Structure formats: structure tokens, C-alpha cells
JSON list of C-alpha atoms in Angstrom, two decimals:
[
{"chain": "A", "resi": 499, "resn": "MET", "atom": "CA", "xyz": [88.15, 38.52, -7.61]},
{"chain": "A", "resi": 500, "resn": "THR", "atom": "CA", "xyz": [91.10, 39.06, -5.56]},
{"chain": "A", "resi": 501, "resn": "ARG", "atom": "CA", "xyz": [92.57, 36.26, -2.80]},
{"chain": "A", "resi": 502, "resn": "ILE", "atom": "CA", "xyz": [91.56, 36.37, 0.86]},
{"chain": "A", "resi": 503, "resn": "LYS", "atom": "CA", "xyz": [94.11, 35.27, 2.90]},
{"chain": "A", "resi": 504, "resn": "ARG", "atom": "CA", "xyz": [93.59, 33.52, 6.10]},
{"chain": "A", "resi": 505, "resn": "GLY", "atom": "CA", "xyz": [94.04, 35.15, 9.57]},
{"chain": "A", "resi": 506, "resn": "TYR", "atom": "CA", "xyz": [96.76, 33.78, 11.89]},
{"chain": "A", "resi": 507, "resn": "ILE", "atom": "CA", "xyz": [94.06, 33.62, 14.88]},
{"chain": "A", "resi": 508, "resn": "ALA", "atom": "CA", "xyz": [93.14, 29.69, 14.23]},
{"chain": "A", "resi": 509, "resn": "ARG", "atom": "CA", "xyz": [96.70, 28.91, 13.21]},
{"chain": "A", "resi": 510, "resn": "ARG", "atom": "CA", "xyz": [97.98, 30.43, 16.61]},
{"chain": "A", "resi": 511, "resn": "ARG", "atom": "CA", "xyz": [95.13, 28.43, 18.74]},
{"chain": "A", "resi": 512, "resn": "ARG", "atom": "CA", "xyz": [96.21, 24.92, 17.34]},
{"chain": "A", "resi": 513, "resn": "THR", "atom": "CA", "xyz": [99.77, 25.98, 18.47]},
{"chain": "A", "resi": 514, "resn": "LYS", "atom": "CA", "xyz": [98.63, 26.54, 21.26]},
{"chain": "A", "resi": 515, "resn": "ILE", "atom": "CA", "xyz": [97.20, 23.29, 21.74]},
{"chain": "A", "resi": 516, "resn": "ARG", "atom": "CA", "xyz": [100.06, 21.60, 20.37]},
{"chain": "A", "resi": 517, "resn": "LEU", "atom": "CA", "xyz": [102.12, 22.89, 23.07]},
{"chain": "A", "resi": 518, "resn": "PHE", "atom": "CA", "xyz": [99.99, 21.28, 25.69]},
{"chain": "A", "resi": 519, "resn": "ALA", "atom": "CA", "xyz": [100.25, 17.93, 24.09]},
{"chain": "A", "resi": 520, "resn": "SER", "atom": "CA", "xyz": [103.71, 18.05, 22.59]},
{"chain": "A", "resi": 521, "resn": "SER", "atom": "CA", "xyz": [105.00, 15.04, 25.14]},
{"chain": "A", "resi": 522, "resn": "PHE", "atom": "CA", "xyz": [102.15, 12.86, 23.79]},
{"chain": "A", "resi": 523, "resn": "ARG", "atom": "CA", "xyz": [102.79, 10.18, 21.70]},
{"chain": "A", "resi": 524, "resn": "GLY", "atom": "CA", "xyz": [102.12, 9.55, 17.72]},
{"chain": "A", "resi": 525, "resn": "ALA", "atom": "CA", "xyz": [98.98, 10.85, 16.46]},
{"chain": "A", "resi": 526, "resn": "ARG", "atom": "CA", "xyz": [97.40, 12.20, 19.61]},
{"chain": "A", "resi": 527, "resn": "SER", "atom": "CA", "xyz": [100.80, 15.38, 19.16]},
{"chain": "A", "resi": 528, "resn": "ARG", "atom": "CA", "xyz": [100.32, 15.95, 15.77]},
{"chain": "A", "resi": 529, "resn": "LEU", "atom": "CA", "xyz": [96.59, 15.47, 14.51]},
{"chain": "A", "resi": 530, "resn": "THR", "atom": "CA", "xyz": [94.38, 18.46, 15.62]},
{"chain": "A", "resi": 531, "resn": "ARG", "atom": "CA", "xyz": [91.36, 16.55, 16.46]},
{"chain": "A", "resi": 532, "resn": "THR", "atom": "CA", "xyz": [93.07, 13.95, 18.27]},
{"chain": "A", "resi": 533, "resn": "ILE", "atom": "CA", "xyz": [94.90, 16.37, 20.01]},
{"chain": "A", "resi": 534, "resn": "ASN", "atom": "CA", "xyz": [91.73, 18.08, 21.08]},
{"chain": "A", "resi": 535, "resn": "GLN", "atom": "CA", "xyz": [90.30, 14.49, 22.63]},
{"chain": "A", "resi": 536, "resn": "GLN", "atom": "CA", "xyz": [93.39, 13.93, 24.34]},
{"chain": "A", "resi": 537, "resn": "LYS", "atom": "CA", "xyz": [93.31, 17.00, 26.10]},
{"chain": "A", "resi": 538, "resn": "ILE", "atom": "CA", "xyz": [90.02, 16.97, 27.29]},
{"chain": "A", "resi": 539, "resn": "ARG", "atom": "CA", "xyz": [91.29, 13.23, 28.81]},
{"chain": "A", "resi": 540, "resn": "ALA", "atom": "CA", "xyz": [94.18, 14.52, 30.19]},
{"chain": "A", "resi": 541, "resn": "LEU", "atom": "CA", "xyz": [92.50, 17.44, 31.82]},
{"chain": "A", "resi": 542, "resn": "VAL", "atom": "CA", "xyz": [89.64, 15.06, 33.31]},
{"chain": "A", "resi": 543, "resn": "SER", "atom": "CA", "xyz": [92.31, 13.05, 34.55]},
{"chain": "A", "resi": 544, "resn": "ALA", "atom": "CA", "xyz": [94.40, 15.88, 36.58]},
{"chain": "A", "resi": 545, "resn": "HIS", "atom": "CA", "xyz": [91.08, 16.67, 37.93]},
{"chain": "A", "resi": 546, "resn": "GLN", "atom": "CA", "xyz": [89.80, 13.15, 39.28]},
{"chain": "A", "resi": 547, "resn": "ASP", "atom": "CA", "xyz": [93.43, 12.16, 40.30]},
{"chain": "A", "resi": 548, "resn": "ARG", "atom": "CA", "xyz": [94.08, 15.81, 42.53]},
{"chain": "A", "resi": 549, "resn": "GLY", "atom": "CA", "xyz": [90.78, 14.51, 44.56]},
{"chain": "A", "resi": 550, "resn": "ARG", "atom": "CA", "xyz": [92.19, 10.72, 44.54]},
{"chain": "A", "resi": 551, "resn": "GLN", "atom": "CA", "xyz": [95.86, 12.27, 45.80]},
{"chain": "A", "resi": 552, "resn": "LYS", "atom": "CA", "xyz": [94.09, 13.49, 48.70]},
{"chain": "A", "resi": 553, "resn": "ARG", "atom": "CA", "xyz": [92.47, 10.46, 49.57]},
{"chain": "A", "resi": 554, "resn": "ASP", "atom": "CA", "xyz": [95.89, 8.39, 49.32]},
{"chain": "A", "resi": 555, "resn": "PHE", "atom": "CA", "xyz": [97.63, 10.65, 50.98]},
{"chain": "A", "resi": 556, "resn": "ARG", "atom": "CA", "xyz": [94.71, 10.74, 54.23]},
{"chain": "A", "resi": 557, "resn": "ARG", "atom": "CA", "xyz": [95.00, 6.37, 53.83]},
{"chain": "A", "resi": 558, "resn": "LEU", "atom": "CA", "xyz": [99.15, 6.67, 53.96]},
{"chain": "A", "resi": 559, "resn": "TRP", "atom": "CA", "xyz": [99.26, 8.80, 57.45]},
{"chain": "A", "resi": 560, "resn": "ILE", "atom": "CA", "xyz": [96.09, 6.70, 58.88]},
{"chain": "A", "resi": 561, "resn": "THR", "atom": "CA", "xyz": [98.27, 3.35, 58.06]},
{"chain": "A", "resi": 562, "resn": "ARG", "atom": "CA", "xyz": [101.44, 5.19, 59.31]},
{"chain": "A", "resi": 563, "resn": "ILE", "atom": "CA", "xyz": [99.80, 6.41, 63.00]},
{"chain": "A", "resi": 564, "resn": "ASN", "atom": "CA", "xyz": [98.11, 2.53, 63.34]},
{"chain": "A", "resi": 565, "resn": "ALA", "atom": "CA", "xyz": [101.48, 1.01, 62.80]},
{"chain": "A", "resi": 566, "resn": "VAL", "atom": "CA", "xyz": [103.34, 3.31, 65.29]},
{"chain": "A", "resi": 567, "resn": "ILE", "atom": "CA", "xyz": [100.39, 2.68, 68.04]},
{"chain": "A", "resi": 568, "resn": "ARG", "atom": "CA", "xyz": [100.12, -0.77, 67.54]},
{"chain": "A", "resi": 569, "resn": "ASP", "atom": "CA", "xyz": [103.84, -1.18, 67.45]},
{"chain": "A", "resi": 570, "resn": "ASN", "atom": "CA", "xyz": [104.93, -0.38, 70.81]},
{"chain": "A", "resi": 571, "resn": "LYS", "atom": "CA", "xyz": [101.29, -1.06, 72.50]},
{"chain": "A", "resi": 572, "resn": "VAL", "atom": "CA", "xyz": [101.15, 2.44, 73.32]},
{"chain": "A", "resi": 573, "resn": "TYR", "atom": "CA", "xyz": [97.04, 2.66, 72.55]},
{"chain": "A", "resi": 574, "resn": "TYR", "atom": "CA", "xyz": [94.90, -0.21, 71.65]},
{"chain": "A", "resi": 575, "resn": "ASN", "atom": "CA", "xyz": [93.86, 0.86, 67.43]},
{"chain": "A", "resi": 576, "resn": "TYR", "atom": "CA", "xyz": [94.10, 4.04, 65.61]},
{"chain": "A", "resi": 577, "resn": "ASN", "atom": "CA", "xyz": [89.88, 4.48, 65.92]},
{"chain": "A", "resi": 578, "resn": "ARG", "atom": "CA", "xyz": [90.19, 4.84, 69.66]},
{"chain": "A", "resi": 579, "resn": "LEU", "atom": "CA", "xyz": [93.16, 7.35, 69.82]},
{"chain": "A", "resi": 580, "resn": "ILE", "atom": "CA", "xyz": [91.46, 9.49, 67.39]},
{"chain": "A", "resi": 581, "resn": "HIS", "atom": "CA", "xyz": [88.21, 9.04, 69.51]},
{"chain": "A", "resi": 582, "resn": "ASN", "atom": "CA", "xyz": [89.59, 10.04, 72.62]},
{"chain": "A", "resi": 583, "resn": "LEU", "atom": "CA", "xyz": [92.01, 13.05, 70.59]},
{"chain": "A", "resi": 584, "resn": "TYR", "atom": "CA", "xyz": [88.65, 14.57, 70.19]},
{"chain": "A", "resi": 585, "resn": "LYS", "atom": "CA", "xyz": [87.33, 14.28, 73.35]},
{"chain": "A", "resi": 586, "resn": "LYS", "atom": "CA", "xyz": [90.18, 15.41, 74.83]},
{"chain": "A", "resi": 587, "resn": "HIS", "atom": "CA", "xyz": [90.17, 18.30, 72.59]},
{"chain": "A", "resi": 588, "resn": "LEU", "atom": "CA", "xyz": [93.42, 17.86, 71.44]},
{"chain": "A", "resi": 589, "resn": "LEU", "atom": "CA", "xyz": [92.81, 19.18, 67.75]},
{"chain": "A", "resi": 590, "resn": "LEU", "atom": "CA", "xyz": [96.05, 17.72, 65.43]},
{"chain": "A", "resi": 591, "resn": "ASN", "atom": "CA", "xyz": [95.10, 16.89, 61.75]},
{"chain": "A", "resi": 592, "resn": "ARG", "atom": "CA", "xyz": [96.86, 13.23, 60.47]},
{"chain": "A", "resi": 593, "resn": "LYS", "atom": "CA", "xyz": [99.15, 14.97, 58.70]},
{"chain": "A", "resi": 594, "resn": "ILE", "atom": "CA", "xyz": [100.75, 16.40, 61.75]},
{"chain": "A", "resi": 595, "resn": "LEU", "atom": "CA", "xyz": [100.59, 12.87, 63.78]},
{"chain": "A", "resi": 596, "resn": "ALA", "atom": "CA", "xyz": [101.42, 10.87, 61.56]},
{"chain": "A", "resi": 597, "resn": "GLN", "atom": "CA", "xyz": [105.14, 12.83, 61.25]},
{"chain": "A", "resi": 598, "resn": "ILE", "atom": "CA", "xyz": [105.36, 13.21, 64.87]},
{"chain": "A", "resi": 599, "resn": "ALA", "atom": "CA", "xyz": [104.73, 9.10, 64.73]},
{"chain": "A", "resi": 600, "resn": "ILE", "atom": "CA", "xyz": [107.51, 8.48, 62.28]},
{"chain": "A", "resi": 601, "resn": "LEU", "atom": "CA", "xyz": [109.93, 11.23, 63.34]},
{"chain": "A", "resi": 602, "resn": "ASN", "atom": "CA", "xyz": [109.83, 11.66, 66.72]},
{"chain": "A", "resi": 603, "resn": "ARG", "atom": "CA", "xyz": [108.08, 8.69, 68.89]},
{"chain": "A", "resi": 604, "resn": "ASN", "atom": "CA", "xyz": [108.90, 10.05, 72.41]},
{"chain": "A", "resi": 605, "resn": "CYS", "atom": "CA", "xyz": [106.63, 12.90, 71.49]},
{"chain": "A", "resi": 606, "resn": "PHE", "atom": "CA", "xyz": [103.61, 10.76, 69.89]},
{"chain": "A", "resi": 607, "resn": "TYR", "atom": "CA", "xyz": [103.96, 8.83, 73.42]},
{"chain": "A", "resi": 608, "resn": "MET", "atom": "CA", "xyz": [103.82, 11.57, 75.14]},
{"chain": "A", "resi": 609, "resn": "ILE", "atom": "CA", "xyz": [100.71, 12.88, 73.72]},
{"chain": "A", "resi": 610, "resn": "SER", "atom": "CA", "xyz": [98.98, 9.47, 74.08]},
{"chain": "A", "resi": 611, "resn": "ASN", "atom": "CA", "xyz": [99.96, 9.27, 77.41]},
{"chain": "A", "resi": 612, "resn": "GLU", "atom": "CA", "xyz": [98.23, 13.01, 78.13]},
{"chain": "A", "resi": 613, "resn": "ILE", "atom": "CA", "xyz": [95.32, 11.52, 76.60]},
{"chain": "A", "resi": 614, "resn": "LEU", "atom": "CA", "xyz": [95.16, 8.29, 78.76]},
{"chain": "A", "resi": 615, "resn": "LYS", "atom": "CA", "xyz": [95.50, 10.35, 81.84]}
]
């Protein structure tokens, strides 16, 4: 019986996974089974951290807005500012408000005065 040579498909799949794990340390970048496990963990962590990143940035924007508000007694607190923004139909999201509060405080004061009227 003649010898049958294995195809290249499995090897190609393994090298593709190895390229993904090339930056990992130790056996996690060398052993195929360990690479597969680590790849799954890495992708799960990446998925979770995308959601966590959105939460973290929102917290940062809220903290910045609140700090500027309380610093110069522009308004009482963040909660009342946002509530009155919605009542006056001035729909600015927290990201934009935080940028205005940090970079251009005069504009932020004008917005808060518009709310107070």
C-alpha cells in the first residue's frame, strides 16, 4: 500500500491560529490546544471590554461635567442640570457637554444660563 500524505488544510488552520496568538507568552503561543483556549478567552475579554469601555467613558464625561458645574457654582449639581436640559429640549449628549465644559467654559456657562431662564 502506498503512503498517503496529509493535506495542508489542518496545518493552514493551525498557523492562522498561531498568528493570532503570536504575541502571547510561553505555551500559550506554542501549543495548539492551549492557543485555542487562550484565543477563546481573549475574544470573550475583548467583547466584554467593549461594553465596559462605553460605561467607563460615560462615567468620565459625567464626572467632568459635574466638576465644572460645582467648581464655579454655575448650577447646583449634575443631576439638576441634565434634568433641566431635557425639560428645555436642549438635547446635547454627555460627550459633547464634557468637551464644552473642559475646552470652552464660557460656552458652557451660556448653556447653563439658557437653562436657568
